mmCIF file of C-alpha atoms and ligand atoms in Angstrom:
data_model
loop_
_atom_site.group_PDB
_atom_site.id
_atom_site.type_symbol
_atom_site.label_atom_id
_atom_site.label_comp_id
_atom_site.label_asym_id
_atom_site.label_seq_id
_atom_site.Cartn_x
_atom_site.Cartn_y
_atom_site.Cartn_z
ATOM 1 C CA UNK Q 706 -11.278 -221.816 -252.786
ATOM 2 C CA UNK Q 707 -12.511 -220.150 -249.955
ATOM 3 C CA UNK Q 708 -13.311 -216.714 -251.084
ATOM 4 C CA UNK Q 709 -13.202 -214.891 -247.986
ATOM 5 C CA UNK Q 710 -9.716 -215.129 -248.414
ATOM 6 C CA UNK Q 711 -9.644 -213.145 -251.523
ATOM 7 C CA UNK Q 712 -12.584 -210.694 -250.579
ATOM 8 C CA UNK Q 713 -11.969 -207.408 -250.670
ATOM 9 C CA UNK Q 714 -12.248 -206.215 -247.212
ATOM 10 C CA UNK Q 715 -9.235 -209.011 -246.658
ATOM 11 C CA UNK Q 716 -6.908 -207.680 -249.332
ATOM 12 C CA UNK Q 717 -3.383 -206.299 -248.483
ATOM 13 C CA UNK Q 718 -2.063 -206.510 -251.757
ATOM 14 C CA UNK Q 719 -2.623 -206.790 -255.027
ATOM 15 C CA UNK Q 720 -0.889 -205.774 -258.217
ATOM 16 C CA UNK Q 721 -2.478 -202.088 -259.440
ATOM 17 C CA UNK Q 722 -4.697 -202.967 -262.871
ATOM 18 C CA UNK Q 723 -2.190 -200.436 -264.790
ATOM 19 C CA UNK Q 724 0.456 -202.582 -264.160
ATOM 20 C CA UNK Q 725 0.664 -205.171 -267.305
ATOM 21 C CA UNK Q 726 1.800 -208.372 -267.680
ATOM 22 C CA UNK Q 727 5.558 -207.682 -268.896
ATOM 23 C CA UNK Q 728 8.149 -208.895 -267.213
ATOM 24 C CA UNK Q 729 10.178 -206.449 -265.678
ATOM 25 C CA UNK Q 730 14.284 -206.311 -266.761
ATOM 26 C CA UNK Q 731 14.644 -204.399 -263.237
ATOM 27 C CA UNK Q 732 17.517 -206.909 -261.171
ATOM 28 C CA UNK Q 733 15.752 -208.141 -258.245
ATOM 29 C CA UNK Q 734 15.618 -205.893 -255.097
ATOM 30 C CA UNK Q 735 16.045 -203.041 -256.950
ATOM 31 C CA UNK Q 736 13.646 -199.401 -255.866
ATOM 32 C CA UNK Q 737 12.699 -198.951 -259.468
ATOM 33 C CA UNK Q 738 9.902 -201.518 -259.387
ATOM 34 C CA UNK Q 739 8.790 -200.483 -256.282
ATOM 35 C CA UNK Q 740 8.221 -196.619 -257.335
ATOM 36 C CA UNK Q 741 6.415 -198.093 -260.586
ATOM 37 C CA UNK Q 742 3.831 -199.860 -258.527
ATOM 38 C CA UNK Q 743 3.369 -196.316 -256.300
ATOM 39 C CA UNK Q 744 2.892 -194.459 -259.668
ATOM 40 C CA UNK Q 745 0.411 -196.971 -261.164
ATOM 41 C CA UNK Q 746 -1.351 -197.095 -257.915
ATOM 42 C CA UNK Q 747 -1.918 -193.217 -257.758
ATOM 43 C CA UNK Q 748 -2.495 -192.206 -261.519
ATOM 44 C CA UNK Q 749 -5.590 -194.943 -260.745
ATOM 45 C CA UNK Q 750 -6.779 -193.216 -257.704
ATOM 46 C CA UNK Q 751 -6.838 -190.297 -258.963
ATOM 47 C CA UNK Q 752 -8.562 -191.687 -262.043
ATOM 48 C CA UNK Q 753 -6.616 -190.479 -264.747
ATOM 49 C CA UNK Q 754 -5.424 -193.344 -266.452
ATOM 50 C CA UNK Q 755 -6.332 -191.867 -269.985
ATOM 51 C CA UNK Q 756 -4.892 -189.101 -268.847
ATOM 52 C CA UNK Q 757 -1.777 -189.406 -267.884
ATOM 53 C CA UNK Q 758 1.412 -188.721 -270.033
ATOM 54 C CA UNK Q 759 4.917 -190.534 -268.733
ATOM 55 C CA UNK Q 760 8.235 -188.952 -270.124
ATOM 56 C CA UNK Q 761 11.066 -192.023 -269.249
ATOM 57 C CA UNK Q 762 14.308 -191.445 -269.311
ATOM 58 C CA UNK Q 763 17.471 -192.938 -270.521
ATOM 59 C CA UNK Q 764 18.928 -195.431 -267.605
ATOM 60 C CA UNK Q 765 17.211 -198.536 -265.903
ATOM 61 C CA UNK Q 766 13.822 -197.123 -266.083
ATOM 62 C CA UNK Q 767 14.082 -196.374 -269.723
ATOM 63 C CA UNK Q 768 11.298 -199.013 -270.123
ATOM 64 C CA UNK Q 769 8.873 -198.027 -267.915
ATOM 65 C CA UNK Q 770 6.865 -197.606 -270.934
ATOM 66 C CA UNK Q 771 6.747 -200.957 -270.876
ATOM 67 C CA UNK Q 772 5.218 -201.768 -267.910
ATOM 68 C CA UNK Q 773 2.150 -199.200 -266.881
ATOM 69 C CA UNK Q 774 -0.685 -198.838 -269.687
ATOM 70 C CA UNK Q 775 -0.655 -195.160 -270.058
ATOM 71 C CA UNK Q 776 0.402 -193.131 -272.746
ATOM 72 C CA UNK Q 777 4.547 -192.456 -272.360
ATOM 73 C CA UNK Q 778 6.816 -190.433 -274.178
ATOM 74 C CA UNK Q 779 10.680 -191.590 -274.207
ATOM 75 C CA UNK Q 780 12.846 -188.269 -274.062
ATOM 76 C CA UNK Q 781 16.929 -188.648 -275.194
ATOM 77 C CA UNK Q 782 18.990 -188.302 -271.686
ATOM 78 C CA UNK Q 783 18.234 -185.559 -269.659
ATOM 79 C CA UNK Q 784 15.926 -183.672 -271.663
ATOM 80 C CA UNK Q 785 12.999 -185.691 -269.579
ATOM 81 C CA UNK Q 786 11.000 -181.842 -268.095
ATOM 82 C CA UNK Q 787 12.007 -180.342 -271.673
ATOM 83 C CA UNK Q 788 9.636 -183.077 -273.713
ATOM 84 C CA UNK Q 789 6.907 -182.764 -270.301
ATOM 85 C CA UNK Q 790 7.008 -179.100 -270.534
ATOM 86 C CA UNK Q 791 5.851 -179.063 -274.153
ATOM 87 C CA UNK Q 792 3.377 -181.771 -273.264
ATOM 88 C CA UNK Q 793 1.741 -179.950 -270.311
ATOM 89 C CA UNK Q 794 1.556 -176.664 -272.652
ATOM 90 C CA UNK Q 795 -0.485 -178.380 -275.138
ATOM 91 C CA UNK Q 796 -2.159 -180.070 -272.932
ATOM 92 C CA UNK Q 797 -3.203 -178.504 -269.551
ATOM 93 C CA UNK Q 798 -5.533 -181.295 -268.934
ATOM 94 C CA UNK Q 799 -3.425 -183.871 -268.394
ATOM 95 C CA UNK Q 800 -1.565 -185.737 -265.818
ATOM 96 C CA UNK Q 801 2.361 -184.889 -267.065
ATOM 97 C CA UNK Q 802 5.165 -186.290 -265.217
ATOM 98 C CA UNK Q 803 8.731 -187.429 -265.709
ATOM 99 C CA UNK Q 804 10.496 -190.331 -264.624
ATOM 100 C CA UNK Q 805 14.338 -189.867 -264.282
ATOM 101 C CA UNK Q 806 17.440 -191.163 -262.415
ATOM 102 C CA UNK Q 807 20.330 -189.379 -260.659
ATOM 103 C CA UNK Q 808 22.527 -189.203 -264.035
ATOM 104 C CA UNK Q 809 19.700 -188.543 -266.478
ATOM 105 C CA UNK Q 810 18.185 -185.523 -263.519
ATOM 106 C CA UNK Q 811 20.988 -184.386 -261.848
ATOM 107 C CA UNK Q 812 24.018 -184.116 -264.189
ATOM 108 C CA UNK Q 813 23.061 -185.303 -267.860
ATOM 109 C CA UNK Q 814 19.632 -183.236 -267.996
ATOM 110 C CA UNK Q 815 20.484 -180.531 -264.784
ATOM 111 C CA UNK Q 816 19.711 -177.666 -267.089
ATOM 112 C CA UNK Q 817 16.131 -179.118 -268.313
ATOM 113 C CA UNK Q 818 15.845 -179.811 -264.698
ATOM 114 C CA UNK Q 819 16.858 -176.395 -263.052
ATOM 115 C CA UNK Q 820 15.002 -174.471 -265.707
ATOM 116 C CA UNK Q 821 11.609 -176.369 -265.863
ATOM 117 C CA UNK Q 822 11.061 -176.391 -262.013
ATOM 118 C CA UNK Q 823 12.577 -172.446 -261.645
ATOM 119 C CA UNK Q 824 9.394 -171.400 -265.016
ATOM 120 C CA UNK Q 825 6.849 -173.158 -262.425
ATOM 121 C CA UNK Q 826 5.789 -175.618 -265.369
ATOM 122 C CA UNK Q 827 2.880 -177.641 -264.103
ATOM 123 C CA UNK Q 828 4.515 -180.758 -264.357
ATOM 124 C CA UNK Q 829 5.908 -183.202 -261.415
ATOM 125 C CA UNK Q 830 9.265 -184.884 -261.462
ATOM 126 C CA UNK Q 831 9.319 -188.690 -259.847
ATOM 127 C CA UNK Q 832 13.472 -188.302 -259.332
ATOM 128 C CA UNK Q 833 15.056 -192.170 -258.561
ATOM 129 C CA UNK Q 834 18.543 -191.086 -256.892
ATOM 130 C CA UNK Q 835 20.337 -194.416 -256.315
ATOM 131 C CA UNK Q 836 24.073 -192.490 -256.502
ATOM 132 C CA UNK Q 837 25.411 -194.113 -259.110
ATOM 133 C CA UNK Q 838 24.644 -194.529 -263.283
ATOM 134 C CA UNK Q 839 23.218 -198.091 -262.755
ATOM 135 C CA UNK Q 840 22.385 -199.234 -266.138
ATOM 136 C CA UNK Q 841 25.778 -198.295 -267.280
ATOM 137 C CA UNK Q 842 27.961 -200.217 -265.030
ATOM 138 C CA UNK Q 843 27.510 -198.641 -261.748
ATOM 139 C CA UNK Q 844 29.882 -194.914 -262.471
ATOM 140 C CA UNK Q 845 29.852 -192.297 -260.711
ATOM 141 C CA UNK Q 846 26.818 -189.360 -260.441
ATOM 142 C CA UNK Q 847 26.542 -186.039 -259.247
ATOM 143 C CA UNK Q 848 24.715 -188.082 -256.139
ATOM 144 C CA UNK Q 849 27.479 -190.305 -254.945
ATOM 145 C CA UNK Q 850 28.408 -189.751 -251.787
ATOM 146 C CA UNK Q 851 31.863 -189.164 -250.283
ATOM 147 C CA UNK Q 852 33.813 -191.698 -249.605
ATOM 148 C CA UNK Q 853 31.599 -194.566 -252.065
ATOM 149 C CA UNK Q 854 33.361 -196.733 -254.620
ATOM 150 C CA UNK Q 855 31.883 -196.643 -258.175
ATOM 151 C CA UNK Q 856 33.886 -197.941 -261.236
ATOM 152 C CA UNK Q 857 34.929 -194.405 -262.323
ATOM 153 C CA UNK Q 858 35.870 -193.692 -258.515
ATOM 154 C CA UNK Q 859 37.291 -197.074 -257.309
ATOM 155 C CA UNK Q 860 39.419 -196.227 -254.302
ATOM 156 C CA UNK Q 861 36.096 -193.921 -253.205
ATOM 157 C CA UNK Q 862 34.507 -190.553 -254.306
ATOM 158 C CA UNK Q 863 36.891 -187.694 -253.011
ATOM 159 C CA UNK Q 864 36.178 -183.894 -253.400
ATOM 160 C CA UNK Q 865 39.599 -182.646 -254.496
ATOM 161 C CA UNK Q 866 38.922 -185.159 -257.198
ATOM 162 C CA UNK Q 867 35.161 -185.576 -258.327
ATOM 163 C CA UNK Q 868 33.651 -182.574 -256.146
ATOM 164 C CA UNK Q 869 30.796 -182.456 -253.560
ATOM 165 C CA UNK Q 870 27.500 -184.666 -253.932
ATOM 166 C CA UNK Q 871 25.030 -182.616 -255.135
ATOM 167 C CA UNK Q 872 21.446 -182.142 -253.086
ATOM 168 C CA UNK Q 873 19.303 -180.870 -256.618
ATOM 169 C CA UNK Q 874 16.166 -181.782 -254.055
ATOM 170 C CA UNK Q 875 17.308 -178.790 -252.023
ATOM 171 C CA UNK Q 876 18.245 -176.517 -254.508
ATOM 172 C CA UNK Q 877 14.941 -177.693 -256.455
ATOM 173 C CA UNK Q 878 13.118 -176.399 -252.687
ATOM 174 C CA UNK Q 879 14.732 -172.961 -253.313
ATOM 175 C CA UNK Q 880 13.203 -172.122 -256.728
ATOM 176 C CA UNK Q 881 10.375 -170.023 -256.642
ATOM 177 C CA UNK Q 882 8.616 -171.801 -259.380
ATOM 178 C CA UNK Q 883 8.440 -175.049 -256.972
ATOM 179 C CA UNK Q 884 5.006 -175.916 -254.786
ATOM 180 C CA UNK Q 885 6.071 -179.296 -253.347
ATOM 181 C CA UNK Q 886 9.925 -180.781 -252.923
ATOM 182 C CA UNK Q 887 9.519 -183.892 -251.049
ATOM 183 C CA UNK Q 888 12.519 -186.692 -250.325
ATOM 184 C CA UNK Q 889 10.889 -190.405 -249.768
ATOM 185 C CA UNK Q 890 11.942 -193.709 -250.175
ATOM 186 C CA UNK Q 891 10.494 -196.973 -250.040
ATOM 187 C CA UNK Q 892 12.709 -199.945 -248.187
ATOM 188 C CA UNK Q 893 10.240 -200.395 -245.837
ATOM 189 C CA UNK Q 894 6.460 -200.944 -245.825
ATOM 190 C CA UNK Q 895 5.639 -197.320 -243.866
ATOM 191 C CA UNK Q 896 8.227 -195.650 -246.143
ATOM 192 C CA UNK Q 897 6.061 -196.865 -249.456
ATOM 193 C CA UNK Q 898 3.196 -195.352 -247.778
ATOM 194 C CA UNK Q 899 5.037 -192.099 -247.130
ATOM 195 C CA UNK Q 900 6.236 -192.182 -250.914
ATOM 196 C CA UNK Q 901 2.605 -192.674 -252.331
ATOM 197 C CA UNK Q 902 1.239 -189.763 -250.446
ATOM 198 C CA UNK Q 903 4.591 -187.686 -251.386
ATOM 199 C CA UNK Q 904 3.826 -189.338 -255.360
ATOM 200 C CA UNK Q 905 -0.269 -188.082 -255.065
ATOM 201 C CA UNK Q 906 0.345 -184.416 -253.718
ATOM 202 C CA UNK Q 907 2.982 -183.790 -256.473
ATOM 203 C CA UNK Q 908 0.307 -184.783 -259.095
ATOM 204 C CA UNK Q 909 -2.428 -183.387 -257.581
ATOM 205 C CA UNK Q 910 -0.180 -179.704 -257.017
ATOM 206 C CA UNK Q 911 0.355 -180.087 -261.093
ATOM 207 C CA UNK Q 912 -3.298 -181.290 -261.591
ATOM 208 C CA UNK Q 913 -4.349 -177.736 -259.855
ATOM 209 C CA UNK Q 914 -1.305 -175.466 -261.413
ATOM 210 C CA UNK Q 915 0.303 -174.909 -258.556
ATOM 211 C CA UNK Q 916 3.693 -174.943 -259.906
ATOM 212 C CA UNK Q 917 6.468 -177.497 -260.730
ATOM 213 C CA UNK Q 918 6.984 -180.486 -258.020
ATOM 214 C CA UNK Q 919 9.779 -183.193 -257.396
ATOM 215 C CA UNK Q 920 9.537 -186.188 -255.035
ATOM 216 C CA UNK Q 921 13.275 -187.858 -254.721
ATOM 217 C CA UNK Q 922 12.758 -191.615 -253.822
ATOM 218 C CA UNK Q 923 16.621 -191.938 -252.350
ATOM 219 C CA UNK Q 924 17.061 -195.937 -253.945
ATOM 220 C CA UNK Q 925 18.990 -198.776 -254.076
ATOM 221 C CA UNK Q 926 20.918 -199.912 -257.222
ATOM 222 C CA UNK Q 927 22.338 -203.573 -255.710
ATOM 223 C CA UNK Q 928 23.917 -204.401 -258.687
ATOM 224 C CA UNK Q 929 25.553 -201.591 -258.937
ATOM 225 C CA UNK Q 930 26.453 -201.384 -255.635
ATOM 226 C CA UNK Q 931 27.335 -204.906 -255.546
ATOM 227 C CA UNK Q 932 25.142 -205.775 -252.398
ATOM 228 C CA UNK Q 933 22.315 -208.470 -251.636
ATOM 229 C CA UNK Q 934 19.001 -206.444 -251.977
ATOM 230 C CA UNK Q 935 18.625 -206.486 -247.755
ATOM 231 C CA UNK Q 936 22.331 -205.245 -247.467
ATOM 232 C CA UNK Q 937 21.675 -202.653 -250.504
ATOM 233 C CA UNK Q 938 18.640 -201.333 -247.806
ATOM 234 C CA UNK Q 939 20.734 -201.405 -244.797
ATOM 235 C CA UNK Q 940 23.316 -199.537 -246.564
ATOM 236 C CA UNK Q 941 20.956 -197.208 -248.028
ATOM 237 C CA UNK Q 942 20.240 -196.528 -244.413
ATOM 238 C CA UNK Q 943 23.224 -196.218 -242.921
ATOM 239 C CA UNK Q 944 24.679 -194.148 -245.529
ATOM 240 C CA UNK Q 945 22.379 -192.367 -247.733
ATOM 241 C CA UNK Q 946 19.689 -191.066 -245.419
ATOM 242 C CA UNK Q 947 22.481 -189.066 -243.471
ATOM 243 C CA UNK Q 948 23.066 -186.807 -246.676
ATOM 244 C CA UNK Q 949 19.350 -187.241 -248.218
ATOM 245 C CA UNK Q 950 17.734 -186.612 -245.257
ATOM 246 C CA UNK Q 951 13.923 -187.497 -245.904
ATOM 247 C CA UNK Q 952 10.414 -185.616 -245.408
ATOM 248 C CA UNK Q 953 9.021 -182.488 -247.608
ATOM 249 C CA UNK Q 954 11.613 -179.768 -247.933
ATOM 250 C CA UNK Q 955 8.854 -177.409 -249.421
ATOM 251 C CA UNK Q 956 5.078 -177.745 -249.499
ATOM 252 C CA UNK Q 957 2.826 -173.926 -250.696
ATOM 253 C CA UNK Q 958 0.103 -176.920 -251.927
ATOM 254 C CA UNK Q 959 -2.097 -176.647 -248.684
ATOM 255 C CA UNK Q 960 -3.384 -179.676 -250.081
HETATM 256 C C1 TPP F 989 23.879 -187.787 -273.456
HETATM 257 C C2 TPP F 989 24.127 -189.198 -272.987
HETATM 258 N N1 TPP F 989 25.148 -189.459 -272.134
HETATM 259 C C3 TPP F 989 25.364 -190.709 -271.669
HETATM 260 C C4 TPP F 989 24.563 -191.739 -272.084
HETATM 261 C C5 TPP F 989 24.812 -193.139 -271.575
HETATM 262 N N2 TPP F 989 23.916 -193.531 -270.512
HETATM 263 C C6 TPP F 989 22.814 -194.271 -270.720
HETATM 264 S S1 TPP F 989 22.018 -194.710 -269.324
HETATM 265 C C7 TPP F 989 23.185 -193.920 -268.391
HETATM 266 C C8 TPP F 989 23.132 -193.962 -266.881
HETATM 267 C C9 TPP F 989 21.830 -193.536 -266.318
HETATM 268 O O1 TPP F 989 21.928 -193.497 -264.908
HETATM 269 P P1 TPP F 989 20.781 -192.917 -264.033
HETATM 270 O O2 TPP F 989 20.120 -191.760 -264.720
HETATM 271 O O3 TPP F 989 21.339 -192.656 -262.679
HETATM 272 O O4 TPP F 989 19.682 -194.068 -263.993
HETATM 273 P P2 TPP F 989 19.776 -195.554 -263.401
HETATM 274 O O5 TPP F 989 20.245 -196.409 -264.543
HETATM 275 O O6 TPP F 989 20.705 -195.548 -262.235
HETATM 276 O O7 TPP F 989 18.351 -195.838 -263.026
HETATM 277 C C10 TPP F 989 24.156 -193.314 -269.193
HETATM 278 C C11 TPP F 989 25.320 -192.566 -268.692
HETATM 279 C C12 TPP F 989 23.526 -191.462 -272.981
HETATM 280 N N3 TPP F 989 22.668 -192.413 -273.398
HETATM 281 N N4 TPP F 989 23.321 -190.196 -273.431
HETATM 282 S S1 SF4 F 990 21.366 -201.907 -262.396
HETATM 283 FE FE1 SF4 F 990 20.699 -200.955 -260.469
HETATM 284 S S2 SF4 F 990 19.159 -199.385 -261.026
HETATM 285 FE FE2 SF4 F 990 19.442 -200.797 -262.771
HETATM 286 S S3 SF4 F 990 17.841 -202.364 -262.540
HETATM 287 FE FE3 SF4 F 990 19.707 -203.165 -261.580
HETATM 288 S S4 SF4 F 990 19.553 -202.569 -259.410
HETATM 289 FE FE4 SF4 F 990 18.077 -201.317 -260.572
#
C-alpha cells in the first residue's frame, strides 16, 4: 500500500477513535449519525473523553450509548436536563450534555427543558429537531410544520387543529440563564463544519460556567418522512430552513 495515501497530512476523513465498532440501528440517511460523529469528534478535541457524561433520550437516539465510549446516562422521556442538572451539580468538572429529539425536548420533557436552561445550569443541550416522533411511527411534534403530513395529522398539520409549530430555540435565546442558542444542521459538508463549531462553543460555554447552551441541528427523519435520504435534504431545505432559520440566535460566550 502506498502510504502516502493514508498519511496524515492527506487525510479528509476518518472515523473519530470514540466512535466504536457497533453498528448503528439509525435508517440510512438519517442526521442522527451525522451529529454523533460531530459530538465524538469534539468531546476528543477538547480532550475530555473521561470526562464527559451523555444523558440520551427516549426516541431514535436512545442508543447513543451505544455507540461513543464515554460514560452515558439514559434519562425516561423528557426528563434528559433534569438527570444532567444533577450530574453537573455533583460534578462541576465534567463535560455534561444531553442528547434529545423534538418530542423528548420540545413537548414530552418542555418543562425540564424551559426550567434547566431559564436556572443557567452549566450544562449544553445537543437538540435533533426532525418535526416529527420518528422512532414511533413518524406522529406529529410540537416542531411540525404547517401544512406537513404525519400519521396523527394525515391530511397536513393545521392550527385550528394541532396549533402553531413551536420555535423552543428562540424562546430558549430569551432566557436569561442561556449563553449560547445556536440553530445548525448538517446536509451538507460546510453545514457539518458550522455544526461542530456551534457543538464546541456550547461545551466549552458549560466547560467555563457560562450558563446553559442549546445547539438545534434542524434534521431529517426519511423514514418518517417517507423520502429517499437526498429528497429528505432537499425537503429539509425547502421547507424547514424557512421556519428554523439557521445561525446563533444568542452568543454572551465571547469565546
Ligand atoms: C412519557 C412517554 N411518552 C411517550 C413515549 C413513547 N415514545 C418513545 S420514543 C417517542 C418519540 C420520540 O421522538 P423524538 O423525541 O422526536 O425523537 P426521534 O425518534 O425523532 O429521534 C415516543 C413518543 C414514551 N416512551 N414515554
Ligand atoms: S426513524 Fe427517522 S429519526 Fe429514527 S433512525 Fe430512522 S430516519 Fe432517523
Amino acid at each position: 500500500m502506498n502510504n502516502d495515501i493514508i498519511s496524515p497530512e492527506n487525510l479528509v476523513y476518518a472515523k473519530p477513535e470514540l466512535m466504536n465498532d457497533t453498528p448503528m440501528h439509525y435508517c440510512a440517511g438519517c442526521s442522527h449519525g451525522v451529529v454523533h460523529k460531530l459530538v465524538a469528534e469534539v468531546i476528543a478535541e477538547m480532550g475530555m473523553e473521561e470526562k464527559a457524561i451523555g444523558v440520551s433520550p427516549v426516541g431514535c437516539a436512545v442508543f447513543a450509548y451505544r455507540y461513543i465510549d464515554i460514560d452515558w446516562q439514559e434519562a425516561p422521556h423528557g426528563r434528559a436536563p433534569a438527570l444532567a442538572t444533577g450530574i453537573k451539580r455533583l460534578w462541576p468538572d465534567r463535560l455534561v450534555f444531553t442528547y434529545q429529539g423534538d418530542g423528548d425536548l420540545a413537548c414530552i420533557g418542555t418543562a425540564e427543558t424551559i426550567h434547566s436552561l431559564n436556572r443557567g445550569e452549566h450544562i449544553a443541550i445537543i437538540f435533533i429537531n426532525n418535526a416529527i416522533y420518528g422512532m414511533t411511527g413518524g406522529q406529529m411534534a410540537p416542531t411540525t410544520l404547517l401544512g406537513q403530513k404525519t400519521a396523527t395529522c394525515p391530511f397536513g398539520r393545521v392550527p385550528e387543529l394541532h396549533g402553531y409549530p413551536l420555535n423552543i430555540t428562540e424562546l430558549a435565546a430569551r432566557l436569561e440563564g442561556t449563553c449560547y442558542v445556536s440553530r445548525q444542521s448538517v446536509e451538507t459538508v460546510a453545514a457539518i463544519h458550522k455544526a461542530k463549531k456551534a457543538i464546541r462553543k456550547a461545551f466549552e460555554a458549560s466547560m467555563k460556567g457560562l450558563g446553559s447552551s442549546l445547539v438545534e441541528i434542524v434534521s431529517t427523519c426519511n423514514s418518517g418522512w417517507k423520502l429517499t435520504p437526498v429528497k429528505a435534504n432537499e425537503w429539509m431545505q425547502e421547507h424547514m430552513f424557512e421556519k428554523y432559520p439557521k445561525g446563533d440566535l444568542k452568543d454572551t460566550t465571547s469565546l
